[in-house]
Amino acid sequence: MSYHKRRRDVLKGVGAAGAVGLAGCAGTGGGGESGGGGGGGGPDLLVVIGYPESGIQLFRDYYAASDGAEDILIPDGLQDAGLPGQVGNDMANVTGTAPAAGGPNQEAFTSLYEDTYDESPGVFTSQSYDSAAALILANVAAGENDGTAIRDQLRRISNPDGTAYGPGEFLDAVEAAANGENINYQGASSSVNFDENGDPASAAYSVWEFDGQGAESVAVQDTQTFEGANPDGAGPSADESPGGFGREVSVGILLPETGDLASTGQPMIRAAEIPAQQVNDSDLDLTVNAQFEDTNTSPDQGVSGAESLVSAGVPAVCGTASSGVNVPVCQETLIPNEVVGCSPSSTALSVTNLEDDDYIFRTAPSDRLQGRVMAQVASERLEAASAATLYVNNDYGQQLSERFSNVFADEFDGEVYDQISFNIGESSYSNVVEQALSSGN
């Protein structure tokens, strides 16, 4: 039995509780002035940056200490539709932001995912599909399982000037790349135009709310697209594509099936496996060997999984998910071994600044953009004039907290009373919650 068939059979047993349904518009935003600090002189707004497993306990402790009058703003790391049910509160005072599936082929991907798994795609699933699809196309265009050759093809198969293909025409794109043709992969999450840093040159963000305890979905309120300075992308690219048929394409999937991001990671894994399934179920004279390793949302296990993939000869990896895992995986394993990494959801600013010799890409936008989106939502939508942040103690949490705080103060005249870190896996977060609620007094 082929690898992709085994994984699909295993994952069909995983429930849809962790999947986020991007269903219609419902609900209303909280009013910062009426709810500010619950009338106790604290901040108008709490910004909480973390992951679902720790978020369950943190929000339980928050609702035990507060009547929920203050607004709370969270990013994509906490976009878990099952969170209200696990917390035991409808979390009606929570608003979220997240990179959205805003690419030109979003609908085609959604139909493909639903047809494959009989469930709706979740947060970062479109980015996961695009990451795996781009790596497979670059490998086919390179004509060999070589990290450097794949690196040099990634912008050639994705940035403009070629024939456009999307998820619905993925097999046509693979065939064209194997024939050495110039193609332009247009994704579900974005146009997948990589800039000089390997980041997306444009991105869409959604503003969302929980549907309520037990609803297992979120209500998207608004979606906006933001473009960088070079929306068509930039950076080095191969001049031609050797291509070729009659070979096996190797790709790694290094994402969290377990650990703090398991509920988000499992649908991401399913999405990343679809491009390999498409090729292996076709009559093209090509096969894809998609090898999976679980990061357990742990830097140590992420590095160990990456080492296993490198030892198996994998030249390119779709992953990892969290920046706290992605940065050490890139620095310790992928970059030294000249293996391409393309993360669907690692958004920390530090990824952009890695000394990577152009081996590290991502289909998720940098938190430099999300920090600004969050500050704008805090000021204009939630009407907050003051805030305190609670952030997970890693690159992702610290950098997003600092970016939000700087933009909120500099561009929206807001005041951040305190930025408070917390660690994953604590039995109680009452102290940090109380510190945040009382900040500014």
CSV table of C-alpha atoms in Angstrom, one decimal, residues 12-436:
chain,number,residue,atom,x,y,z
A,12,LYS,CA,-10.2,9.4,8.1
A,13,GLY,CA,-10.6,8.2,11.7
A,14,VAL,CA,-9.9,11.7,13.1
A,15,GLY,CA,-13.0,13.7,13.9
A,16,ALA,CA,-13.9,17.1,12.4
A,17,ALA,CA,-13.7,18.8,15.8
A,18,GLY,CA,-10.4,20.4,15.0
A,19,ALA,CA,-11.5,21.6,11.6
A,20,VAL,CA,-12.6,25.2,11.3
A,21,GLY,CA,-15.7,25.8,9.1
A,22,LEU,CA,-15.4,29.1,7.3
A,23,ALA,CA,-19.1,29.6,7.5
A,24,GLY,CA,-20.9,32.9,6.6
A,25,CYS,CA,-21.1,36.1,8.6
A,26,ALA,CA,-22.8,36.2,11.9
A,27,GLY,CA,-22.4,37.9,15.3
A,28,THR,CA,-21.2,41.4,16.2
A,29,GLY,CA,-17.9,42.9,17.4
A,30,GLY,CA,-17.5,43.9,21.0
A,31,GLY,CA,-17.6,47.6,22.0
A,32,GLY,CA,-14.3,48.7,23.5
A,33,GLU,CA,-15.7,51.7,25.3
A,34,SER,CA,-18.6,50.0,26.9
A,35,GLY,CA,-16.6,46.9,28.0
A,36,GLY,CA,-13.2,48.4,28.7
A,37,GLY,CA,-11.6,46.6,31.6
A,38,GLY,CA,-14.9,45.4,33.0
A,39,GLY,CA,-15.3,48.8,34.6
A,40,GLY,CA,-12.3,48.2,36.9
A,41,GLY,CA,-9.8,50.6,35.3
A,42,GLY,CA,-7.8,47.9,33.5
A,43,PRO,CA,-7.1,47.8,29.8
A,44,ASP,CA,-9.9,48.0,27.2
A,45,LEU,CA,-8.5,45.0,25.4
A,46,LEU,CA,-6.6,41.8,26.1
A,47,VAL,CA,-4.5,40.4,23.3
A,48,VAL,CA,-3.8,36.7,23.8
A,49,ILE,CA,-1.2,35.0,21.6
A,50,GLY,CA,-0.7,31.3,22.0
A,51,TYR,CA,-1.9,27.8,21.0
A,52,PRO,CA,-5.1,25.8,21.7
A,53,GLU,CA,-3.8,23.3,24.3
A,54,SER,CA,-2.5,25.9,26.7
A,55,GLY,CA,-5.2,28.3,25.6
A,56,ILE,CA,-7.9,26.0,27.1
A,57,GLN,CA,-6.5,26.4,30.6
A,58,LEU,CA,-5.6,30.1,30.2
A,59,PHE,CA,-9.1,31.0,29.1
A,60,ARG,CA,-10.7,28.9,31.9
A,61,ASP,CA,-8.6,30.9,34.3
A,62,TYR,CA,-9.6,34.1,32.6
A,63,TYR,CA,-13.3,33.5,32.8
A,64,ALA,CA,-12.9,32.4,36.4
A,65,ALA,CA,-11.4,35.8,37.2
A,66,SER,CA,-13.5,38.1,34.9
A,67,ASP,CA,-17.1,38.5,33.8
A,68,GLY,CA,-15.8,38.8,30.2
A,69,ALA,CA,-16.7,42.4,29.9
A,70,GLU,CA,-13.4,43.3,28.2
A,71,ASP,CA,-12.7,42.5,24.6
A,72,ILE,CA,-10.2,39.9,23.7
A,73,LEU,CA,-8.2,39.7,20.5
A,74,ILE,CA,-6.5,36.6,19.3
A,75,PRO,CA,-4.5,35.6,16.2
A,76,ASP,CA,-4.5,32.4,14.1
A,77,GLY,CA,-2.6,30.3,16.6
A,78,LEU,CA,-5.8,30.1,18.7
A,79,GLN,CA,-8.3,29.7,15.9
A,80,ASP,CA,-9.6,26.3,17.1
A,81,ALA,CA,-13.4,25.9,16.6
A,82,GLY,CA,-13.6,23.5,19.5
A,83,LEU,CA,-12.1,25.9,22.0
A,84,PRO,CA,-15.3,27.3,23.5
A,85,GLY,CA,-16.6,23.9,24.2
A,86,GLN,CA,-13.4,22.9,25.9
A,87,VAL,CA,-13.2,26.1,27.9
A,88,GLY,CA,-16.8,25.9,28.9
A,89,ASN,CA,-17.8,29.4,27.7
A,90,ASP,CA,-19.2,30.7,24.5
A,91,MET,CA,-16.3,33.2,24.3
A,92,ALA,CA,-18.5,35.8,22.8
A,93,ASN,CA,-16.1,38.6,23.8
A,94,VAL,CA,-13.3,37.1,21.6
A,95,THR,CA,-12.4,38.4,18.1
A,96,GLY,CA,-9.7,36.8,16.0
A,97,THR,CA,-7.6,37.5,13.0
A,98,ALA,CA,-6.0,34.9,10.7
A,99,PRO,CA,-4.4,34.5,7.3
A,100,ALA,CA,-7.3,33.5,5.1
A,101,ALA,CA,-7.8,31.5,1.9
A,102,GLY,CA,-7.8,34.5,-0.3
A,103,GLY,CA,-6.1,33.2,-3.4
A,104,PRO,CA,-7.5,33.1,-6.9
A,105,ASN,CA,-8.4,29.4,-6.6
A,106,GLN,CA,-9.8,29.3,-3.1
A,107,GLU,CA,-13.1,27.8,-4.2
A,108,ALA,CA,-11.4,25.1,-6.2
A,109,PHE,CA,-9.4,24.0,-3.2
A,110,THR,CA,-12.4,24.1,-0.9
A,111,SER,CA,-14.3,21.7,-3.2
A,112,LEU,CA,-11.2,19.5,-3.6
A,113,TYR,CA,-10.7,19.2,0.2
A,114,GLU,CA,-14.4,18.6,0.9
A,115,ASP,CA,-14.6,15.9,-1.9
A,116,THR,CA,-11.5,14.2,-0.5
A,117,TYR,CA,-12.3,14.2,3.2
A,118,ASP,CA,-16.1,15.1,3.5
A,119,GLU,CA,-15.4,18.0,5.8
A,120,SER,CA,-14.7,21.7,5.5
A,121,PRO,CA,-11.1,22.9,5.3
A,122,GLY,CA,-9.7,24.7,8.4
A,123,VAL,CA,-7.2,27.4,9.2
A,124,PHE,CA,-3.9,27.1,7.2
A,125,THR,CA,-5.2,24.2,5.2
A,126,SER,CA,-5.1,26.2,1.9
A,127,GLN,CA,-1.5,27.3,2.8
A,128,SER,CA,-0.6,23.6,3.4
A,129,TYR,CA,-2.0,22.5,0.1
A,130,ASP,CA,-0.1,25.4,-1.7
A,131,SER,CA,3.1,24.6,0.1
A,132,ALA,CA,3.1,20.9,-0.9
A,133,ALA,CA,1.9,21.6,-4.4
A,134,ALA,CA,4.6,24.2,-5.0
A,135,LEU,CA,7.3,21.9,-3.7
A,136,ILE,CA,6.1,19.0,-5.9
A,137,LEU,CA,5.9,21.3,-9.0
A,138,ALA,CA,9.4,22.7,-8.3
A,139,ASN,CA,10.7,19.1,-8.0
A,140,VAL,CA,9.1,18.0,-11.2
A,141,ALA,CA,10.4,21.1,-13.0
A,142,ALA,CA,13.9,20.5,-11.6
A,143,GLY,CA,13.9,16.9,-12.8
A,144,GLU,CA,15.7,15.6,-9.7
A,145,ASN,CA,15.3,15.1,-5.9
A,146,ASP,CA,17.9,17.8,-5.1
A,147,GLY,CA,17.3,20.6,-2.7
A,148,THR,CA,19.3,23.3,-4.5
A,149,ALA,CA,17.6,22.5,-7.9
A,150,ILE,CA,14.2,22.7,-6.2
A,151,ARG,CA,15.1,26.0,-4.5
A,152,ASP,CA,16.0,27.5,-7.9
A,153,GLN,CA,12.7,26.3,-9.5
A,154,LEU,CA,10.3,27.5,-6.8
A,155,ARG,CA,9.9,31.1,-8.1
A,156,ARG,CA,9.9,29.9,-11.7
A,157,ILE,CA,6.9,27.7,-11.2
A,158,SER,CA,5.0,30.2,-9.0
A,159,ASN,CA,5.7,33.8,-9.9
A,160,PRO,CA,4.2,35.4,-13.0
A,161,ASP,CA,5.2,35.0,-16.7
A,162,GLY,CA,4.1,31.4,-17.1
A,163,THR,CA,0.8,29.7,-18.0
A,164,ALA,CA,-1.5,29.9,-15.0
A,165,TYR,CA,-2.7,26.7,-13.2
A,166,GLY,CA,-4.5,26.2,-9.8
A,167,PRO,CA,-5.4,23.3,-7.6
A,168,GLY,CA,-8.2,22.3,-10.0
A,169,GLU,CA,-5.6,22.0,-12.8
A,170,PHE,CA,-2.8,20.7,-10.7
A,171,LEU,CA,-2.2,17.6,-12.8
A,172,ASP,CA,-2.0,19.7,-16.0
A,173,ALA,CA,0.6,21.9,-14.2
A,174,VAL,CA,2.6,18.8,-13.2
A,175,GLU,CA,2.6,17.6,-16.8
A,176,ALA,CA,3.5,21.0,-18.1
A,177,ALA,CA,6.4,21.3,-15.6
A,178,ALA,CA,7.6,17.8,-16.6
A,179,ASN,CA,7.6,19.0,-20.2
A,180,GLY,CA,9.9,21.9,-19.2
A,181,GLU,CA,7.2,24.5,-19.8
A,182,ASN,CA,7.1,27.8,-17.9
A,183,ILE,CA,4.1,27.6,-15.5
A,184,ASN,CA,2.6,30.0,-12.9
A,185,TYR,CA,1.0,28.2,-10.0
A,186,GLN,CA,-1.9,30.3,-8.7
A,187,GLY,CA,-2.9,29.0,-5.2
A,188,ALA,CA,-5.8,28.8,-2.8
A,189,SER,CA,-4.2,30.8,0.0
A,190,SER,CA,-2.7,33.5,-2.3
A,191,SER,CA,-1.2,34.0,-5.8
A,192,VAL,CA,1.9,32.2,-4.3
A,193,ASN,CA,4.2,34.8,-5.6
A,194,PHE,CA,7.4,34.6,-3.4
A,195,ASP,CA,9.3,37.8,-2.6
A,196,GLU,CA,13.1,38.0,-2.2
A,197,ASN,CA,12.8,36.6,1.3
A,198,GLY,CA,10.7,33.6,0.3
A,199,ASP,CA,7.6,35.2,1.9
A,200,PRO,CA,4.2,35.6,0.1
A,201,ALA,CA,4.1,38.9,-1.8
A,202,SER,CA,0.4,39.3,-0.9
A,203,ALA,CA,-2.0,37.8,1.6
A,204,ALA,CA,-5.6,37.9,2.8
A,205,TYR,CA,-6.7,38.2,6.4
A,206,SER,CA,-10.0,37.3,7.9
A,207,VAL,CA,-11.6,38.8,11.0
A,208,TRP,CA,-13.7,36.1,12.8
A,209,GLU,CA,-15.6,35.2,15.9
A,210,PHE,CA,-16.5,31.9,17.6
A,211,ASP,CA,-20.0,30.7,16.7
A,212,GLY,CA,-20.6,29.6,20.3
A,213,GLN,CA,-20.0,26.7,22.6
A,214,GLY,CA,-20.4,23.4,20.8
A,215,ALA,CA,-20.9,25.0,17.4
A,216,GLU,CA,-17.6,23.7,16.1
A,217,SER,CA,-17.1,26.5,13.6
A,218,VAL,CA,-16.2,30.2,13.4
A,219,ALA,CA,-18.1,33.1,11.8
A,220,VAL,CA,-15.9,35.1,9.4
A,221,GLN,CA,-16.9,38.7,9.7
A,222,ASP,CA,-14.6,40.3,7.1
A,223,THR,CA,-11.8,39.4,4.7
A,224,GLN,CA,-9.3,41.8,3.3
A,225,THR,CA,-6.3,41.4,0.9
A,226,PHE,CA,-3.0,43.2,1.6
A,227,GLU,CA,-0.1,43.5,-0.9
A,228,GLY,CA,3.6,44.0,-0.3
A,229,ALA,CA,5.9,46.3,-2.2
A,230,ASN,CA,6.3,43.7,-5.0
A,231,PRO,CA,3.0,41.9,-5.4
A,232,ASP,CA,4.4,39.9,-8.3
A,233,GLY,CA,7.2,38.6,-6.2
A,234,ALA,CA,11.0,38.9,-6.5
A,235,GLY,CA,14.2,37.0,-6.0
A,236,PRO,CA,16.5,34.6,-7.8
A,237,SER,CA,14.9,32.0,-10.2
A,238,ALA,CA,16.1,29.4,-12.6
A,239,ASP,CA,16.2,30.3,-16.3
A,240,GLU,CA,14.8,27.0,-17.5
A,241,SER,CA,13.2,23.8,-16.3
A,242,PRO,CA,14.7,20.4,-17.2
A,243,GLY,CA,11.6,18.5,-16.3
A,244,GLY,CA,11.2,14.8,-17.2
A,245,PHE,CA,8.9,11.8,-16.6
A,246,GLY,CA,9.5,8.3,-15.4
A,247,ARG,CA,10.7,9.1,-11.9
A,248,GLU,CA,9.6,9.3,-8.2
A,249,VAL,CA,9.3,12.8,-6.6
A,250,SER,CA,10.1,13.0,-3.0
A,251,VAL,CA,8.6,15.4,-0.5
A,252,GLY,CA,8.4,15.6,3.3
A,253,ILE,CA,5.5,16.7,5.5
A,254,LEU,CA,6.7,17.9,8.9
A,255,LEU,CA,3.6,19.1,10.8
A,256,PRO,CA,2.0,18.6,14.3
A,257,GLU,CA,-0.3,15.6,14.5
A,258,THR,CA,0.0,15.8,18.3
A,259,GLY,CA,1.0,18.4,20.9
A,260,ASP,CA,-0.2,21.9,21.4
A,261,LEU,CA,-1.2,22.5,17.8
A,262,ALA,CA,-2.7,19.0,17.1
A,263,SER,CA,-6.2,20.3,16.4
A,264,THR,CA,-4.9,22.7,13.8
A,265,GLY,CA,-2.2,20.5,12.5
A,266,GLN,CA,-4.3,17.4,11.6
A,267,PRO,CA,-6.4,19.2,8.9
A,268,MET,CA,-3.1,20.8,7.7
A,269,ILE,CA,-1.6,17.4,7.2
A,270,ARG,CA,-4.6,16.2,5.3
A,271,ALA,CA,-4.4,19.2,3.0
A,272,ALA,CA,-0.7,18.7,2.4
A,273,GLU,CA,-1.3,15.1,1.3
A,274,ILE,CA,-3.8,16.0,-1.4
A,275,PRO,CA,-1.3,17.0,-4.2
A,276,ALA,CA,0.6,13.7,-3.8
A,277,GLN,CA,-2.7,11.9,-3.9
A,278,GLN,CA,-3.6,13.7,-7.1
A,279,VAL,CA,-0.4,12.6,-8.8
A,280,ASN,CA,-0.4,9.1,-7.6
A,281,ASP,CA,-4.1,8.6,-8.6
A,282,SER,CA,-3.4,9.9,-12.1
A,283,ASP,CA,-2.0,8.2,-15.2
A,284,LEU,CA,1.0,10.5,-15.4
A,285,ASP,CA,4.4,8.7,-15.6
A,286,LEU,CA,5.4,10.2,-12.2
A,287,THR,CA,4.8,9.1,-8.6
A,288,VAL,CA,5.1,11.1,-5.4
A,289,ASN,CA,6.6,9.6,-2.2
A,290,ALA,CA,5.2,11.9,0.6
A,291,GLN,CA,7.0,11.0,3.9
A,292,PHE,CA,5.4,12.3,7.1
A,293,GLU,CA,7.0,13.1,10.5
A,294,ASP,CA,5.1,14.5,13.5
A,295,THR,CA,6.6,17.5,15.2
A,296,ASN,CA,4.5,17.1,18.4
A,297,THR,CA,4.6,21.0,18.4
A,298,SER,CA,8.0,20.5,20.0
A,299,PRO,CA,11.4,22.0,18.8
A,300,ASP,CA,13.3,18.9,19.8
A,301,GLN,CA,10.9,16.5,18.1
A,302,GLY,CA,10.7,18.8,15.1
A,303,VAL,CA,14.4,18.7,14.7
A,304,SER,CA,14.4,14.9,15.2
A,305,GLY,CA,11.7,14.5,12.6
A,306,ALA,CA,13.5,16.8,10.1
A,307,GLU,CA,16.7,14.7,10.6
A,308,SER,CA,14.7,11.6,9.8
A,309,LEU,CA,13.5,13.1,6.6
A,310,VAL,CA,16.9,14.3,5.6
A,311,SER,CA,18.4,10.9,6.3
A,312,ALA,CA,15.7,9.4,4.0
A,313,GLY,CA,16.9,11.6,1.2
A,314,VAL,CA,14.0,14.1,1.3
A,315,PRO,CA,15.1,17.2,-0.6
A,316,ALA,CA,12.2,19.5,0.3
A,317,VAL,CA,9.8,19.7,3.3
A,318,CYS,CA,6.3,21.1,3.7
A,319,GLY,CA,6.6,22.4,7.3
A,320,THR,CA,6.8,23.2,10.0
A,321,ALA,CA,3.8,24.8,11.6
A,322,SER,CA,4.8,26.9,14.6
A,323,SER,CA,7.7,29.3,14.5
A,324,GLY,CA,9.1,28.1,17.7
A,325,VAL,CA,9.6,24.8,16.0
A,326,ASN,CA,10.3,26.1,12.5
A,327,VAL,CA,13.3,28.3,13.4
A,328,PRO,CA,15.4,25.6,15.1
A,329,VAL,CA,14.4,23.1,12.4
A,330,CYS,CA,15.6,25.4,9.7
A,331,GLN,CA,18.8,26.5,11.5
A,332,GLU,CA,19.9,23.0,12.7
A,333,THR,CA,18.7,20.7,9.9
A,334,LEU,CA,17.2,22.1,6.7
A,335,ILE,CA,19.7,24.9,5.9
A,336,PRO,CA,22.9,23.0,6.8
A,337,ASN,CA,21.7,20.1,4.6
A,338,GLU,CA,20.6,22.3,1.7
A,339,VAL,CA,17.0,21.1,2.0
A,340,VAL,CA,14.1,23.4,1.1
A,341,GLY,CA,11.6,24.2,3.7
A,342,CYS,CA,8.2,25.8,2.9
A,343,SER,CA,6.1,26.4,6.0
A,344,PRO,CA,2.3,26.8,5.7
A,345,SER,CA,1.9,28.6,9.0
A,346,SER,CA,5.2,29.7,10.6
A,347,THR,CA,4.6,33.5,10.7
A,348,ALA,CA,7.2,34.9,13.1
A,349,LEU,CA,9.2,37.9,11.8
A,350,SER,CA,12.5,36.0,12.6
A,351,VAL,CA,11.8,33.5,9.7
A,352,THR,CA,12.3,36.4,7.2
A,353,ASN,CA,15.6,37.2,8.7
A,354,LEU,CA,17.1,33.7,8.7
A,355,GLU,CA,20.5,33.4,7.1
A,356,ASP,CA,19.1,30.7,4.8
A,357,ASP,CA,20.9,31.0,1.5
A,358,ASP,CA,17.3,31.1,0.0
A,359,TYR,CA,16.4,27.6,1.1
A,360,ILE,CA,13.5,28.7,3.4
A,361,PHE,CA,10.1,29.8,2.0
A,362,ARG,CA,6.6,30.0,3.4
A,363,THR,CA,3.1,30.3,2.1
A,364,ALA,CA,1.9,32.0,5.3
A,365,PRO,CA,2.5,35.7,5.6
A,366,SER,CA,4.8,37.3,8.1
A,367,ASP,CA,3.5,38.5,11.4
A,368,ARG,CA,4.8,41.9,10.5
A,369,LEU,CA,1.6,42.2,8.5
A,370,GLN,CA,-0.7,40.4,11.0
A,371,GLY,CA,0.6,42.7,13.8
A,372,ARG,CA,-0.7,45.6,11.9
A,373,VAL,CA,-4.0,44.0,11.0
A,374,MET,CA,-4.5,43.2,14.7
A,375,ALA,CA,-3.7,46.8,15.8
A,376,GLN,CA,-6.1,48.1,13.2
A,377,VAL,CA,-8.9,45.7,14.4
A,378,ALA,CA,-8.2,46.7,18.0
A,379,SER,CA,-8.5,50.4,17.3
A,380,GLU,CA,-11.1,50.7,14.6
A,381,ARG,CA,-13.3,47.6,15.1
A,382,LEU,CA,-13.1,47.1,18.8
A,383,GLU,CA,-12.6,50.8,19.6
A,384,ALA,CA,-9.9,50.1,22.2
A,385,ALA,CA,-7.6,52.8,23.5
A,386,SER,CA,-5.6,50.6,25.8
A,387,ALA,CA,-4.5,47.0,25.8
A,388,ALA,CA,-2.4,44.4,27.6
A,389,THR,CA,-0.9,41.4,25.8
A,390,LEU,CA,-0.5,37.8,27.0
A,391,TYR,CA,1.9,35.9,24.8
A,392,VAL,CA,3.4,32.4,24.6
A,393,ASN,CA,7.1,32.6,25.4
A,394,ASN,CA,8.7,31.9,22.0
A,395,ASP,CA,9.6,33.7,18.8
A,396,TYR,CA,6.1,33.7,17.5
A,397,GLY,CA,4.5,35.1,20.7
A,398,GLN,CA,7.1,37.6,21.6
A,399,GLN,CA,7.6,39.1,18.1
A,400,LEU,CA,3.8,39.3,17.4
A,401,SER,CA,3.2,40.9,20.8
A,402,GLU,CA,5.9,43.5,20.1
A,403,ARG,CA,4.7,44.2,16.5
A,404,PHE,CA,1.1,44.6,17.7
A,405,SER,CA,2.2,46.9,20.5
A,406,ASN,CA,4.4,49.1,18.4
A,407,VAL,CA,1.8,49.6,15.6
A,408,PHE,CA,-1.1,50.1,18.1
A,409,ALA,CA,0.9,52.9,19.8
A,410,ASP,CA,2.6,54.5,16.8
A,411,GLU,CA,-0.2,54.4,14.2
A,412,PHE,CA,-3.4,54.2,16.3
A,413,ASP,CA,-2.4,56.2,19.4
A,414,GLY,CA,-3.2,53.3,21.6
A,415,GLU,CA,-1.5,52.5,24.9
A,416,VAL,CA,-0.2,49.1,25.8
A,417,TYR,CA,0.0,48.8,29.6
A,418,ASP,CA,2.0,45.5,29.8
A,419,GLN,CA,3.3,42.6,27.7
A,420,ILE,CA,3.3,39.4,29.7
A,421,SER,CA,4.7,36.1,28.7
A,422,PHE,CA,3.5,32.6,29.7
A,423,ASN,CA,4.9,29.1,29.1
A,424,ILE,CA,3.3,26.2,27.4
A,425,GLY,CA,1.9,23.4,29.5
A,426,GLU,CA,1.4,25.2,32.9
A,427,SER,CA,-1.3,23.9,35.2
A,428,SER,CA,-2.6,27.4,35.9
A,429,TYR,CA,-2.4,30.8,34.3
A,430,SER,CA,-4.3,32.7,37.0
A,431,ASN,CA,-1.3,34.8,37.9
A,432,VAL,CA,-0.6,36.1,34.4
A,433,VAL,CA,-4.3,36.6,33.8
A,434,GLU,CA,-4.7,38.7,36.9
A,435,GLN,CA,-1.5,40.7,36.1
A,436,ALA,CA,-3.0,41.5,32.6
